[in-house]
mmCIF file of C-alpha atoms and ligand atoms in Angstrom:
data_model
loop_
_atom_site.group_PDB
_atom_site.id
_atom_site.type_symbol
_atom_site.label_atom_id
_atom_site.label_comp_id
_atom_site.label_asym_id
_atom_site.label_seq_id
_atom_site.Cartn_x
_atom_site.Cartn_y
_atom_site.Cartn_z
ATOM 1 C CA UNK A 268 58.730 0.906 34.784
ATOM 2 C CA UNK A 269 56.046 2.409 33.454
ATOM 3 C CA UNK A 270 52.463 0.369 32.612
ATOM 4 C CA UNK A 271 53.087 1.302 28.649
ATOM 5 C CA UNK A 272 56.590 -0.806 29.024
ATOM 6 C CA UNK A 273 55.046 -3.391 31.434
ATOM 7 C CA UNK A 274 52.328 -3.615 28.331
ATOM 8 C CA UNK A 275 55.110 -3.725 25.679
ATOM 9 C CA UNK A 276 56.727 -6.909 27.718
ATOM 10 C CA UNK A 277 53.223 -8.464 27.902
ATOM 11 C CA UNK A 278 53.125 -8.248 24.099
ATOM 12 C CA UNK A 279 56.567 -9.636 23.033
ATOM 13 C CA UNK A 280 55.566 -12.386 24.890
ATOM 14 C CA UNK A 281 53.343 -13.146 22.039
ATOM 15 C CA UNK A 282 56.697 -14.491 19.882
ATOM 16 C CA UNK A 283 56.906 -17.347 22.347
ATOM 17 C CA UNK A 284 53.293 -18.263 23.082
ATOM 18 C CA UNK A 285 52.535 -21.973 21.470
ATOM 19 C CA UNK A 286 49.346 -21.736 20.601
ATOM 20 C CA UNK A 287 48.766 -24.594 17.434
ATOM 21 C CA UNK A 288 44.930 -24.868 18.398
ATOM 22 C CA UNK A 289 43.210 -20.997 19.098
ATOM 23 C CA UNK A 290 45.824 -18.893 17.389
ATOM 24 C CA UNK A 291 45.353 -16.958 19.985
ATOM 25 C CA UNK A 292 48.285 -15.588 21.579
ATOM 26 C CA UNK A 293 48.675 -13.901 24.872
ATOM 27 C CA UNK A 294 51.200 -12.853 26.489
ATOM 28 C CA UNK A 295 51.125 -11.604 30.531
ATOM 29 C CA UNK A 296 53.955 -9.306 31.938
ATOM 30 C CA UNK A 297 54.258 -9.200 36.441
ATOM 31 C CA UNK A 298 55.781 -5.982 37.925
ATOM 32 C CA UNK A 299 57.212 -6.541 41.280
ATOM 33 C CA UNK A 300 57.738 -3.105 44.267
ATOM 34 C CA UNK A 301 61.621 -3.879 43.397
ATOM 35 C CA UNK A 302 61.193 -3.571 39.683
ATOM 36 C CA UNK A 303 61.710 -7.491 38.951
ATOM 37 C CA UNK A 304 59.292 -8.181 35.470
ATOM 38 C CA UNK A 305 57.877 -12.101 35.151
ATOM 39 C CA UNK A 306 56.902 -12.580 31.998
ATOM 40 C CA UNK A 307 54.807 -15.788 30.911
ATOM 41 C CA UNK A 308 53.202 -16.950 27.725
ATOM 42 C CA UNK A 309 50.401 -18.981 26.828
ATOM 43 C CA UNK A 310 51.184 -22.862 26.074
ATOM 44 C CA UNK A 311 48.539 -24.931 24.908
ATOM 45 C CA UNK A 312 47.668 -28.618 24.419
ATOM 46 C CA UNK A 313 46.552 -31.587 21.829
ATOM 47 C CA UNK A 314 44.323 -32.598 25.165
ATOM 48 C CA UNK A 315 42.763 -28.887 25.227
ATOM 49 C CA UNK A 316 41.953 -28.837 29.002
ATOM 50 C CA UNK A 317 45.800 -28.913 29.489
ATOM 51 C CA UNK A 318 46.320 -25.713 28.439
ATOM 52 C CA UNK A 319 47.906 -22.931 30.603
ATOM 53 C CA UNK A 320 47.183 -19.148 30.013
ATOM 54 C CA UNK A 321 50.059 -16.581 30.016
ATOM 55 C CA UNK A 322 48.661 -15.030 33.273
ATOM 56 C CA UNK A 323 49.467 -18.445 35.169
ATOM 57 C CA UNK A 324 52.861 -19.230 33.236
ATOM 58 C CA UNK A 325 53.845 -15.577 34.715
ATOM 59 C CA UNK A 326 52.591 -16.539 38.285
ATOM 60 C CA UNK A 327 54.483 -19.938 38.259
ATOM 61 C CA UNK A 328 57.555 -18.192 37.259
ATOM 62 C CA UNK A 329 57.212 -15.592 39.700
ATOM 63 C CA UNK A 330 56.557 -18.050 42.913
ATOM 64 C CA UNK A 331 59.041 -20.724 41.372
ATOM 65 C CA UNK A 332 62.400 -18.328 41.041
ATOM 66 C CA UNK A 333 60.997 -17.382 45.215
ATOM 67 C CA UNK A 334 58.945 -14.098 44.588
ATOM 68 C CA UNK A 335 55.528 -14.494 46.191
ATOM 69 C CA UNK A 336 55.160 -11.121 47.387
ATOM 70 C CA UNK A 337 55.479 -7.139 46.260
ATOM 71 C CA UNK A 338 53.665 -8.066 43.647
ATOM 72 C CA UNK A 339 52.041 -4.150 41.839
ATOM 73 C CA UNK A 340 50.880 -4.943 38.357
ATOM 74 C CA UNK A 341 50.059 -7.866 35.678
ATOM 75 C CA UNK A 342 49.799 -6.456 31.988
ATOM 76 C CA UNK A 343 48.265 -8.822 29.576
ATOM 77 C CA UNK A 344 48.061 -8.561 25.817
ATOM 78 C CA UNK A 345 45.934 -10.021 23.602
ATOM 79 C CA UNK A 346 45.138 -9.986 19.564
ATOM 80 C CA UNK A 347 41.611 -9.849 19.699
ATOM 81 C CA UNK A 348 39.598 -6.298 19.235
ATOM 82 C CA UNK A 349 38.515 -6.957 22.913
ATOM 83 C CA UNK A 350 40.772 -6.225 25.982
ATOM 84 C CA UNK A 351 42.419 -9.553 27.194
ATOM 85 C CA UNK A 352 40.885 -9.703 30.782
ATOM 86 C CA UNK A 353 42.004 -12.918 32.958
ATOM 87 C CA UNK A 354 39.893 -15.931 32.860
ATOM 88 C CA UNK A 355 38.490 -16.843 36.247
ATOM 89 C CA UNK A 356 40.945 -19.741 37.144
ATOM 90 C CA UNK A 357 43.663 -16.899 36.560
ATOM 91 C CA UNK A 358 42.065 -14.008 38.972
ATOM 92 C CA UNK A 359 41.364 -16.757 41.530
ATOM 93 C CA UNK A 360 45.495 -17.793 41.436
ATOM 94 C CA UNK A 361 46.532 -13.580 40.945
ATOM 95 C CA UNK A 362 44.365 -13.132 44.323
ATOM 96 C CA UNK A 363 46.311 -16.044 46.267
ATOM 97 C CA UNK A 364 49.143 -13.473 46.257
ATOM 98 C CA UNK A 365 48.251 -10.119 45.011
ATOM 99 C CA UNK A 366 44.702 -9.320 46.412
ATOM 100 C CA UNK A 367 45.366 -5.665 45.740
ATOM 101 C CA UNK A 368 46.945 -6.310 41.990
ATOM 102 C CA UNK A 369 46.449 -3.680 39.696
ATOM 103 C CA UNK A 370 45.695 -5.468 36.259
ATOM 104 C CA UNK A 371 46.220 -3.908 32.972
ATOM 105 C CA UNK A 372 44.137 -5.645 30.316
ATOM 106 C CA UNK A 373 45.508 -4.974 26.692
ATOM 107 C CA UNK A 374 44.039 -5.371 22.864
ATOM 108 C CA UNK A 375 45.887 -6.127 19.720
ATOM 109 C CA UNK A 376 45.889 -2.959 18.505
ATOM 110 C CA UNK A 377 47.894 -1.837 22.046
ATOM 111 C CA UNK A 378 44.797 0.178 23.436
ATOM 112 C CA UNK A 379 44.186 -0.993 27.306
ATOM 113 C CA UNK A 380 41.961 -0.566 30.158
ATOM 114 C CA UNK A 381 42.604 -0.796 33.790
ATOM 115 C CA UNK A 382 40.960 -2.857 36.931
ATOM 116 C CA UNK A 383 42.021 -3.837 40.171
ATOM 117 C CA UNK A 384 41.710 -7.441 41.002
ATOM 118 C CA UNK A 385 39.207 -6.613 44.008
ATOM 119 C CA UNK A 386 36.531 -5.529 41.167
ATOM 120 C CA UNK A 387 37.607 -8.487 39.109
ATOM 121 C CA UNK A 388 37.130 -10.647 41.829
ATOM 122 C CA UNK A 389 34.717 -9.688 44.309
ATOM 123 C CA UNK A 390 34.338 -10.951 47.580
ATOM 124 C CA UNK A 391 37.493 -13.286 46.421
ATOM 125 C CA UNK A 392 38.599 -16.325 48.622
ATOM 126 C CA UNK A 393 41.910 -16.149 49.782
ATOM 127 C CA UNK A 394 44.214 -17.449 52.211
ATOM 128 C CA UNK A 395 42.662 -15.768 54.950
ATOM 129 C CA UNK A 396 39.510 -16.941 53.965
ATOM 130 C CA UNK A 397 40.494 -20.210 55.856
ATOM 131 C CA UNK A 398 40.871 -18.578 58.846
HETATM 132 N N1 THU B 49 44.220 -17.219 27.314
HETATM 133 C C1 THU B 49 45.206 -16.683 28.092
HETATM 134 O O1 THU B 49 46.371 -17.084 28.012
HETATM 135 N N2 THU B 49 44.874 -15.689 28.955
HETATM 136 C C2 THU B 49 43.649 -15.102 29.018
HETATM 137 O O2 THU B 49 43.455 -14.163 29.779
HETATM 138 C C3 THU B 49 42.564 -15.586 28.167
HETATM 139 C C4 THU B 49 42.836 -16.826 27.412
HETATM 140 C C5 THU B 49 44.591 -18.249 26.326
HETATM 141 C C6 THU B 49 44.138 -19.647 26.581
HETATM 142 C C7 THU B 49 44.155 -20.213 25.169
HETATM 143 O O3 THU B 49 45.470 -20.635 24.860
HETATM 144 C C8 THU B 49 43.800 -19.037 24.281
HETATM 145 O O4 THU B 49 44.052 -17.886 25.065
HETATM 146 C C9 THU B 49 42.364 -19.026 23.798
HETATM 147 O O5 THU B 49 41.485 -19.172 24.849
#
């Protein structure tokens, strides 16, 4: 799969994303080494803080159907002029599994920019951080 499709997953996503509150849809695409794609969406809350980004709906999918590993990519897509670049409660649960993720940060009008998690997240603690 190439990013442009992972990108175009991200972004129908955006159909499904409940967002009453923002209006701000997002939708987050994960590319496994065997090709697997788990999508998430963002869902949000009448008690704001409740509120899950489409980054984290992708992860929970991912580790819940048993993939916690192999994971290559995250695409997320956004509405905004800006790219959509995770929050920092979403690089701190990508780097749990994915230290080495590539992430593909997209903008409404389907323009994106590339990082890798390790320059998102410096100096991140991780599992081995506890020794
Ligand atoms: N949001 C995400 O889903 N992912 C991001 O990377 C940034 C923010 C959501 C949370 C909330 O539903 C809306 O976007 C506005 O913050």
């Amino acid at each position: 799969m190439t990013d442009r499709e992972l990108i175009q997953r991200a972004f129908e996503m955006h159909r499904v994303s409940y967002v009453p509150y923002s209006r701000f849809p997002v939708g987050a695409a994960i590319l496994t080494q065997d090709g697997r794609v788990f999508t998430g969406c963002n869902v949000e809350n009448a008690a704001y803080g409740s509120t899950i980004c489409a980054e984290r709906t992708a992860i929970l999918k991912a580790v819940s159907e048993g993939c916690r590993e192999g994971w290559t990519a995250i695409a997320i897509a956004g509405q905004g002029a800006d790219f959509c670049w995770p929050c920092g409660a979403c690089r701190q649960m990508l780097y749990e599994f994915a230290p080495e993720l590539r992430v593909l940060a997209a903008r409404g009008d389907g323009g994106y920019q590339e990082a890798s998690l390790e320059q998102l997240l410096p100096h991140g603690f991780g599992p081995k951080s506890l020794g």
